[in-house]
Short mmCIF file of C-alpha atoms in Angstrom, two decimals:
data_model
loop_
_atom_site.label_atom_id
_atom_site.label_comp_id
_atom_site.label_asym_id
_atom_site.label_seq_id
_atom_site.Cartn_x
_atom_site.Cartn_y
_atom_site.Cartn_z
CA MET A 1 -2.03 35.51 -37.05
CA ILE A 2 -0.47 36.61 -33.67
CA GLU A 3 0.66 40.46 -33.71
CA ILE A 4 4.21 41.25 -32.40
CA SER A 5 2.85 43.28 -29.45
CA SER A 6 0.78 40.18 -28.45
CA LEU A 7 3.32 37.91 -28.66
CA ILE A 8 5.76 40.12 -26.72
CA GLU A 9 3.09 40.43 -24.04
CA ILE A 10 3.05 36.45 -23.64
CA MET A 11 6.70 36.15 -23.46
CA SER A 12 6.83 38.81 -20.70
CA LYS A 13 4.22 37.07 -18.68
CA TYR A 14 4.98 33.46 -19.43
CA GLY A 15 8.66 33.65 -20.52
CA PHE A 16 10.25 32.84 -17.19
CA PRO A 17 8.17 29.85 -15.98
CA ILE A 18 8.50 28.39 -19.49
CA ALA A 19 12.29 28.52 -19.36
CA ILE A 20 12.38 27.18 -15.78
CA SER A 21 10.19 24.36 -16.91
CA LEU A 22 12.26 23.39 -19.77
CA TYR A 23 15.57 23.61 -17.94
CA LEU A 24 14.07 21.17 -15.21
CA LEU A 25 12.83 18.68 -17.91
CA PHE A 26 16.19 18.55 -19.38
CA ARG A 27 17.80 18.03 -16.36
CA PHE A 28 15.67 15.31 -15.30
CA GLU A 29 15.71 13.67 -18.55
CA ARG A 30 19.46 13.26 -18.23
CA ARG A 31 19.13 11.82 -14.86
CA LEU A 32 16.50 9.36 -16.10
CA GLU A 33 18.87 8.34 -18.83
CA ARG A 34 21.68 7.86 -16.21
CA LEU A 35 19.47 5.67 -13.94
CA GLU A 36 18.34 3.71 -16.91
CA ARG A 37 21.97 2.96 -17.89
CA LEU A 38 22.77 2.03 -14.29
CA PHE A 39 19.76 -0.09 -14.01
CA ILE A 40 20.76 -1.89 -17.51
CA GLU A 41 23.98 -2.39 -16.08
CA LYS A 42 23.03 -4.11 -12.66
CA VAL A 43 20.35 -6.24 -14.33
CA SER A 44 22.98 -7.56 -16.63
CA GLU A 45 25.52 -8.17 -13.97
CA ARG A 46 22.84 -10.11 -12.26
CA ASN A 47 21.99 -12.40 -15.36
CA ASP A 48 25.91 -13.10 -15.62
CA ASP A 49 26.18 -14.01 -12.00
CA GLU A 50 23.18 -16.33 -12.45
CA SER A 51 24.34 -17.89 -15.54
CA SER A 52 27.98 -18.54 -14.08
CA LYS A 53 26.52 -20.28 -10.97
CA LYS A 54 24.37 -22.60 -13.14
CA ASN A 55 27.74 -23.53 -15.27
#
């Protein structure tokens, strides 16, 4: 089991890089979700346009 002093030492060495990495990952995830929604909208618009041209 990890001792408290070891845990504090690890957090003092690696806490900031871990926090920054998590922050950037969450921001990147939100942007990917937004990009995915836009892509789906454009594809559905294109499919609607193609189907209306056929009729």
